[in-house]
Amino acid sequence: MRLTRLVLPALLLAVPAIAAAEEPAAGAMQLTDRQTFLLPIDEPGNRLPTYPEAVLAQQPIEGPRYVCMRVDLDAEGKVTWTGPIVREPECPGITVLTKQFADASVAALSTWRFEPATICTFRTKSAKEAAGMSCQGGKEEPTPTSLTFRLLFEQSGGQGLVRMQRG
């Protein structure tokens, strides 16, 4: 049983409709008022991408470079696909330089493992509220999901550094 998971209420995951007649976006998760969604948890052994040696061997690069990656997970928490995504301005397009960072990211992220995402269904709305940030008393259903990670690649003192932010 998971005790330290982030639970997102149905209102946060439903795509807000501008007009009452509008349909939710394709692929958007729809939860009832008796359900919560527990995000997947990264396993401790997951390693960040390594800064490509070929880039370090070139001239120093000024400023950080960002690559955003989508990671698709199956219901067991295994990575089924990973690749770069573009969402300007936080996630810029892939250039010749950042393709090397994206390739290093794919190599690392495709080996990652997660405790799977879970939809928790409770008998009543009050049981859901009583569970707080857990699935205690609810029915757990592991579910496939996608995550977005924003990776920062930069050089400092001749070293390549990689940091990650969840998007």
Coordinates of N, CA and C in Angstrom, one line a residue:
M1 N 0.9 -1.2 0.0 CA 0.0 0.0 0.0 C 0.9 1.2 0.0
R2 N 0.5 2.2 -0.8 CA 1.3 3.4 -0.9 C 0.8 4.4 0.2
L3 N 1.8 5.0 0.9 CA 1.5 5.9 1.9 C 1.9 7.3 1.6
T4 N 2.9 7.5 0.7 CA 3.4 8.8 0.4 C 3.2 9.0 -1.1
R5 N 2.0 9.2 -1.5 CA 1.7 9.5 -2.9 C 1.0 10.8 -3.0
L6 N 1.2 11.4 -4.1 CA 0.4 12.6 -4.4 C -0.9 12.2 -5.0
V7 N -2.0 12.7 -4.4 CA -3.3 12.3 -4.9 C -3.9 13.6 -5.5
L8 N -4.4 13.4 -6.7 CA -5.0 14.5 -7.4 C -6.5 14.3 -7.5
P9 N -7.3 15.3 -7.0 CA -8.7 15.1 -7.1 C -9.2 15.2 -8.5
A10 N -10.4 14.7 -8.7 CA -10.9 14.6 -10.1 C -11.0 16.0 -10.7
L11 N -11.2 17.0 -10.0 CA -11.3 18.4 -10.6 C -10.0 18.8 -11.2
L12 N -8.8 18.4 -10.7 CA -7.6 18.8 -11.2 C -7.2 18.1 -12.5
L13 N -7.8 16.9 -12.7 CA -7.4 16.1 -13.9 C -8.4 16.2 -15.0
A14 N -9.6 16.7 -14.7 CA -10.6 16.8 -15.8 C -10.2 18.1 -16.6
V15 N -10.4 18.0 -17.9 CA -10.1 19.2 -18.7 C -11.2 20.2 -18.5
P16 N -10.9 21.4 -18.1 CA -12.0 22.3 -17.9 C -12.7 22.7 -19.2
A17 N -14.0 22.7 -19.2 CA -14.8 23.0 -20.4 C -15.2 24.5 -20.4
I18 N -15.0 25.1 -21.5 CA -15.3 26.5 -21.6 C -16.8 26.7 -21.7
A19 N -17.5 25.8 -22.4 CA -18.9 25.9 -22.5 C -19.5 24.5 -22.1
A20 N -20.7 24.5 -21.6 CA -21.3 23.3 -21.0 C -21.3 22.2 -22.1
A21 N -21.5 22.6 -23.4 CA -21.7 21.6 -24.4 C -20.4 21.0 -24.9
E22 N -19.2 21.6 -24.5 CA -17.9 21.2 -25.0 C -17.5 19.9 -24.4
E23 N -16.9 19.0 -25.3 CA -16.4 17.7 -24.9 C -15.0 17.9 -24.3
P24 N -14.6 17.0 -23.3 CA -13.3 17.0 -22.9 C -12.3 16.6 -24.0
A25 N -11.1 17.0 -23.8 CA -10.0 16.7 -24.8 C -9.9 15.2 -25.0
A26 N -9.6 14.8 -26.2 CA -9.4 13.4 -26.4 C -8.2 12.9 -25.5
G27 N -8.4 11.7 -24.9 CA -7.4 11.1 -24.1 C -7.4 11.7 -22.6
A28 N -8.2 12.7 -22.3 CA -8.2 13.3 -21.0 C -8.8 12.3 -20.0
M29 N -8.2 12.2 -18.9 CA -8.7 11.3 -17.9 C -10.0 11.9 -17.2
Q30 N -11.0 11.1 -17.1 CA -12.2 11.5 -16.4 C -12.4 10.7 -15.2
L31 N -12.5 11.4 -14.0 CA -12.6 10.7 -12.8 C -14.0 11.1 -12.2
T32 N -14.6 10.2 -11.4 CA -15.8 10.5 -10.7 C -15.5 11.2 -9.4
D33 N -16.5 11.7 -8.7 CA -16.2 12.3 -7.4 C -15.9 11.3 -6.3
R34 N -15.9 10.0 -6.7 CA -15.4 9.0 -5.7 C -14.1 8.4 -6.1
Q35 N -13.4 9.0 -7.0 CA -12.1 8.6 -7.5 C -11.0 9.6 -7.3
T36 N -9.8 9.1 -7.1 CA -8.6 9.9 -7.1 C -7.5 9.3 -8.0
F37 N -6.5 10.0 -8.3 CA -5.4 9.5 -9.2 C -4.1 9.7 -8.4
L38 N -3.4 8.6 -8.2 CA -2.1 8.6 -7.6 C -1.0 8.6 -8.7
L39 N -0.2 9.6 -8.7 CA 0.9 9.7 -9.6 C 1.9 8.6 -9.5
P40 N 2.5 8.2 -10.6 CA 3.6 7.2 -10.4 C 4.8 7.7 -9.6
I41 N 5.5 6.8 -9.0 CA 6.7 7.2 -8.2 C 7.9 6.6 -8.8
D42 N 8.9 7.5 -9.0 CA 10.2 7.1 -9.6 C 10.9 6.1 -8.6
E43 N 11.4 5.0 -9.1 CA 12.2 4.1 -8.3 C 13.6 4.8 -8.0
P44 N 14.1 4.5 -6.8 CA 15.4 5.1 -6.4 C 16.6 4.9 -7.3
G45 N 16.6 3.8 -8.1 CA 17.8 3.5 -8.9 C 17.7 4.2 -10.3
N46 N 16.7 5.0 -10.6 CA 16.7 5.7 -11.8 C 17.8 6.8 -11.9
R47 N 18.5 6.8 -13.0 CA 19.6 7.7 -13.1 C 19.3 8.7 -14.2
L48 N 19.8 9.9 -13.9 CA 19.7 11.0 -14.9 C 20.5 10.7 -16.1
P49 N 20.2 11.3 -17.3 CA 21.0 11.2 -18.4 C 22.4 11.7 -18.2
T50 N 23.4 11.2 -18.9 CA 24.7 11.7 -18.8 C 24.9 12.8 -19.8
Y51 N 25.7 13.8 -19.5 CA 26.0 14.9 -20.5 C 26.9 14.3 -21.6
P52 N 26.5 14.4 -22.8 CA 27.3 13.8 -23.9 C 28.7 14.3 -24.0
E53 N 29.6 13.3 -24.0 CA 31.1 13.7 -24.0 C 31.4 14.4 -25.3
A54 N 30.7 14.1 -26.4 CA 31.0 14.7 -27.7 C 30.7 16.2 -27.6
V55 N 29.7 16.6 -26.9 CA 29.3 18.0 -26.7 C 30.4 18.7 -25.8
L56 N 30.9 18.0 -24.8 CA 31.9 18.6 -23.9 C 33.2 18.9 -24.7
A57 N 33.5 18.0 -25.7 CA 34.7 18.1 -26.5 C 34.7 19.3 -27.4
Q58 N 33.5 19.7 -27.7 CA 33.3 20.9 -28.6 C 33.6 22.2 -27.8
Q59 N 33.4 23.3 -28.4 CA 33.6 24.6 -27.7 C 32.6 24.7 -26.6
P60 N 33.0 25.4 -25.6 CA 32.0 25.6 -24.4 C 30.7 26.2 -24.9
I61 N 29.6 25.7 -24.3 CA 28.3 26.2 -24.7 C 27.9 27.2 -23.6
E62 N 27.5 28.4 -24.0 CA 27.0 29.4 -23.1 C 25.5 29.2 -22.7
G63 N 25.3 29.2 -21.4 CA 23.9 29.1 -20.9 C 23.4 27.7 -21.0
P64 N 22.3 27.5 -20.3 CA 21.7 26.1 -20.2 C 20.9 25.8 -21.5
R65 N 20.7 24.6 -21.8 CA 19.8 24.1 -22.9 C 18.8 23.2 -22.2
Y66 N 17.6 23.3 -22.7 CA 16.5 22.5 -22.1 C 16.0 21.5 -23.2
V67 N 15.6 20.3 -22.7 CA 15.0 19.3 -23.5 C 13.8 18.8 -22.7
C68 N 12.6 18.7 -23.3 CA 11.5 18.2 -22.6 C 11.2 16.8 -23.2
M69 N 10.9 15.9 -22.3 CA 10.7 14.5 -22.7 C 9.4 14.0 -22.2
R70 N 8.7 13.3 -23.0 CA 7.5 12.6 -22.6 C 7.9 11.1 -22.3
V71 N 7.4 10.6 -21.2 CA 7.6 9.2 -20.9 C 6.3 8.5 -20.7
D72 N 6.0 7.5 -21.5 CA 4.8 6.7 -21.4 C 5.0 5.5 -20.5
L73 N 4.1 5.3 -19.6 CA 4.3 4.1 -18.7 C 3.1 3.2 -18.8
D74 N 3.4 1.9 -18.7 CA 2.3 0.9 -18.7 C 1.7 0.8 -17.3
A75 N 0.7 -0.1 -17.2 CA 0.1 -0.3 -15.9 C 1.0 -0.9 -14.8
E76 N 2.1 -1.4 -15.2 CA 3.1 -2.0 -14.3 C 4.2 -1.0 -13.9
G77 N 4.2 0.2 -14.5 CA 5.2 1.2 -14.2 C 6.4 1.1 -15.1
K78 N 6.3 0.3 -16.2 CA 7.5 0.1 -17.1 C 7.4 1.2 -18.2
V79 N 8.5 1.8 -18.6 CA 8.5 2.7 -19.7 C 8.2 2.0 -21.0
T80 N 7.2 2.5 -21.7 CA 6.9 1.9 -23.0 C 7.4 2.7 -24.2
W81 N 7.6 4.0 -23.9 CA 8.0 4.9 -25.0 C 8.5 6.2 -24.3
T82 N 9.5 6.8 -24.9 CA 10.0 8.1 -24.5 C 10.6 8.9 -25.7
G83 N 10.3 10.2 -25.7 CA 10.8 11.0 -26.8 C 10.6 12.4 -26.5
P84 N 11.3 13.3 -27.2 CA 11.2 14.7 -27.0 C 9.9 15.3 -27.3
I85 N 9.5 16.3 -26.6 CA 8.3 17.1 -27.0 C 8.6 18.6 -27.0
V86 N 7.8 19.3 -27.8 CA 8.0 20.8 -27.9 C 6.8 21.5 -27.4
R87 N 7.0 22.4 -26.5 CA 6.0 23.3 -25.9 C 6.6 24.6 -25.7
E88 N 6.7 25.4 -26.7 CA 7.4 26.7 -26.5 C 6.7 27.6 -25.4
P89 N 7.4 28.3 -24.6 CA 8.8 28.6 -24.6 C 9.6 27.7 -23.7
E90 N 8.9 27.0 -22.7 CA 9.6 26.2 -21.7 C 10.3 25.0 -22.4
C91 N 9.7 24.5 -23.4 CA 10.3 23.3 -24.1 C 10.6 23.6 -25.5
P92 N 11.7 24.2 -25.8 CA 12.0 24.6 -27.2 C 12.2 23.5 -28.1
G93 N 12.2 23.8 -29.4 CA 12.3 22.8 -30.5 C 13.7 22.2 -30.4
I94 N 13.8 21.0 -31.1 CA 15.1 20.3 -31.1 C 16.0 20.8 -32.2
T95 N 17.2 21.1 -31.8 CA 18.2 21.6 -32.7 C 19.3 20.5 -32.9
V96 N 20.3 20.8 -33.7 CA 21.4 19.8 -33.9 C 22.0 19.5 -32.6
L97 N 22.2 20.6 -31.8 CA 22.9 20.4 -30.5 C 21.9 19.7 -29.5
T98 N 20.7 20.1 -29.4 CA 19.8 19.5 -28.4 C 19.4 18.1 -28.8
K99 N 19.5 17.7 -30.0 CA 19.2 16.4 -30.4 C 20.2 15.4 -29.7
Q100 N 21.4 15.8 -29.4 CA 22.4 15.0 -28.7 C 21.9 14.8 -27.2
F101 N 21.3 15.9 -26.7 CA 20.8 15.8 -25.3 C 19.5 15.0 -25.3
A102 N 18.7 15.1 -26.3 CA 17.5 14.3 -26.4 C 17.8 12.8 -26.5
D103 N 18.9 12.5 -27.3 CA 19.3 11.1 -27.5 C 19.8 10.5 -26.2
A104 N 20.6 11.3 -25.4 CA 21.1 10.9 -24.1 C 19.9 10.7 -23.1
S105 N 18.9 11.5 -23.3 CA 17.7 11.4 -22.4 C 16.9 10.2 -22.7
V106 N 16.7 9.9 -24.0 CA 16.0 8.7 -24.4 C 16.7 7.5 -23.8
A107 N 18.0 7.4 -24.0 CA 18.8 6.3 -23.5 C 18.6 6.1 -22.0
A108 N 18.6 7.1 -21.2 CA 18.5 7.0 -19.8 C 17.1 6.7 -19.3
L109 N 16.1 7.5 -19.8 CA 14.7 7.4 -19.4 C 14.1 6.1 -19.8
S110 N 14.5 5.5 -20.9 CA 13.9 4.3 -21.3 C 14.3 3.1 -20.4
T111 N 15.2 3.3 -19.5 CA 15.6 2.3 -18.5 C 14.9 2.5 -17.2
W112 N 14.2 3.6 -17.0 CA 13.6 3.9 -15.7 C 12.5 2.9 -15.4
R113 N 12.2 2.8 -14.1 CA 11.1 2.1 -13.6 C 10.3 3.0 -12.6
F114 N 9.0 2.7 -12.5 CA 8.2 3.5 -11.6 C 7.2 2.5 -10.9
E115 N 6.8 3.0 -9.7 CA 5.7 2.4 -9.1 C 4.5 2.9 -9.9
P116 N 3.6 2.1 -10.4 CA 2.6 2.5 -11.4 C 1.6 3.6 -10.8
A117 N 1.1 4.4 -11.8 CA 0.0 5.3 -11.5 C -1.2 4.4 -11.1
T118 N -2.0 5.0 -10.2 CA -3.2 4.2 -9.8 C -4.4 5.1 -9.7
I119 N -5.5 4.5 -10.2 CA -6.8 5.2 -9.9 C -7.4 4.5 -8.7
C120 N -7.8 5.2 -7.7 CA -8.4 4.7 -6.5 C -9.9 5.0 -6.6
T121 N -10.7 3.9 -6.4 CA -12.2 4.1 -6.4 C -12.7 3.8 -5.0
F122 N -13.5 4.7 -4.5 CA -14.0 4.5 -3.1 C -15.5 4.3 -3.2
R123 N -16.1 3.7 -2.2 CA -17.5 3.4 -2.1 C -18.3 4.7 -2.1
T124 N -17.8 5.7 -1.4 CA -18.5 6.9 -1.2 C -17.5 8.1 -1.3
K125 N -18.1 9.3 -1.6 CA -17.2 10.5 -1.6 C -16.6 10.7 -0.2
S126 N -17.3 10.5 0.8 CA -16.8 10.7 2.2 C -15.6 9.7 2.5
A127 N -15.7 8.5 2.0 CA -14.6 7.5 2.1 C -13.4 8.0 1.4
K128 N -13.6 8.6 0.2 CA -12.4 9.2 -0.5 C -11.8 10.3 0.3
E129 N -12.6 11.2 0.9 CA -12.1 12.3 1.6 C -11.4 11.8 2.9
A130 N -11.9 10.7 3.5 CA -11.3 10.2 4.7 C -9.9 9.6 4.4
A131 N -9.7 9.1 3.2 CA -8.4 8.5 2.9 C -7.3 9.5 2.7
G132 N -7.7 10.7 2.5 CA -6.7 11.8 2.4 C -5.8 11.5 1.1
M133 N -4.5 11.5 1.3 CA -3.6 11.3 0.2 C -3.1 9.8 0.1
S134 N -4.1 8.9 0.2 CA -3.8 7.5 0.1 C -5.0 6.8 -0.6
C135 N -4.8 5.5 -0.8 CA -5.9 4.8 -1.4 C -6.5 3.8 -0.4
Q136 N -6.2 4.1 0.9 CA -6.7 3.3 2.0 C -8.2 3.2 2.0
G137 N -8.7 2.0 1.9 CA -10.2 1.7 1.9 C -10.8 1.8 0.5
G138 N -9.9 2.1 -0.5 CA -10.4 2.1 -1.9 C -9.9 1.0 -2.7
K139 N -10.5 0.8 -3.9 CA -10.0 -0.2 -4.8 C -8.9 0.4 -5.7
E140 N -7.7 -0.2 -5.7 CA -6.6 0.3 -6.5 C -6.6 -0.3 -7.9
E141 N -6.5 0.5 -8.9 CA -6.4 0.0 -10.3 C -5.2 0.7 -10.9
P142 N -4.1 -0.1 -11.0 CA -2.9 0.5 -11.7 C -3.3 0.9 -13.2
T143 N -2.8 2.0 -13.6 CA -3.2 2.5 -14.9 C -2.1 3.1 -15.7
P144 N -2.1 2.9 -17.0 CA -1.0 3.5 -17.8 C -1.1 5.0 -17.8
T145 N 0.0 5.7 -17.9 CA -0.1 7.2 -17.9 C 1.2 7.7 -18.6
S146 N 1.2 9.0 -18.8 CA 2.4 9.7 -19.4 C 2.9 10.8 -18.4
L147 N 4.2 11.0 -18.4 CA 4.8 12.0 -17.6 C 5.6 12.9 -18.5
T148 N 5.8 14.1 -18.1 CA 6.7 15.0 -18.8 C 7.8 15.5 -17.9
F149 N 9.0 15.4 -18.4 CA 10.2 15.8 -17.6 C 10.9 16.9 -18.5
R150 N 11.3 18.0 -17.8 CA 12.1 19.0 -18.4 C 13.6 18.9 -17.9
L151 N 14.5 18.6 -18.8 CA 15.9 18.3 -18.4 C 16.7 19.5 -18.8
L152 N 17.6 20.0 -17.9 CA 18.5 21.1 -18.1 C 19.9 20.5 -18.3
F153 N 20.5 20.9 -19.4 CA 21.9 20.5 -19.7 C 22.7 21.8 -19.7
E154 N 23.8 21.8 -18.9 CA 24.6 23.0 -18.9 C 26.1 22.6 -18.6
Q155 N 27.0 23.5 -19.0 CA 28.4 23.3 -18.7 C 28.8 24.2 -17.6
S156 N 29.7 23.7 -16.7 CA 30.2 24.6 -15.6 C 31.6 24.1 -15.3
G157 N 32.6 24.9 -15.5 CA 34.0 24.5 -15.1 C 34.4 23.3 -15.9
G158 N 34.0 23.2 -17.2 CA 34.5 22.1 -18.0 C 33.7 20.8 -17.7
Q159 N 32.7 20.8 -16.9 CA 31.9 19.7 -16.6 C 30.5 19.8 -17.2
G160 N 30.0 18.7 -17.6 CA 28.6 18.7 -18.1 C 27.7 18.4 -16.9
L161 N 26.6 19.2 -16.7 CA 25.7 18.9 -15.6 C 24.3 18.7 -16.2
V162 N 23.6 17.8 -15.6 CA 22.2 17.6 -16.0 C 21.3 17.6 -14.7
R163 N 20.2 18.4 -14.9 CA 19.2 18.5 -13.8 C 17.9 18.2 -14.4
M164 N 16.9 17.9 -13.5 CA 15.6 17.5 -14.0 C 14.5 18.3 -13.2
Q165 N 13.5 18.6 -14.0 CA 12.2 19.2 -13.4 C 11.1 18.4 -13.9
R166 N 10.1 18.1 -13.1 CA 8.9 17.4 -13.6 C 8.0 18.5 -14.2
G167 N 7.5 18.2 -15.4 CA 6.6 19.2 -16.0 C 5.2 19.0 -15.8

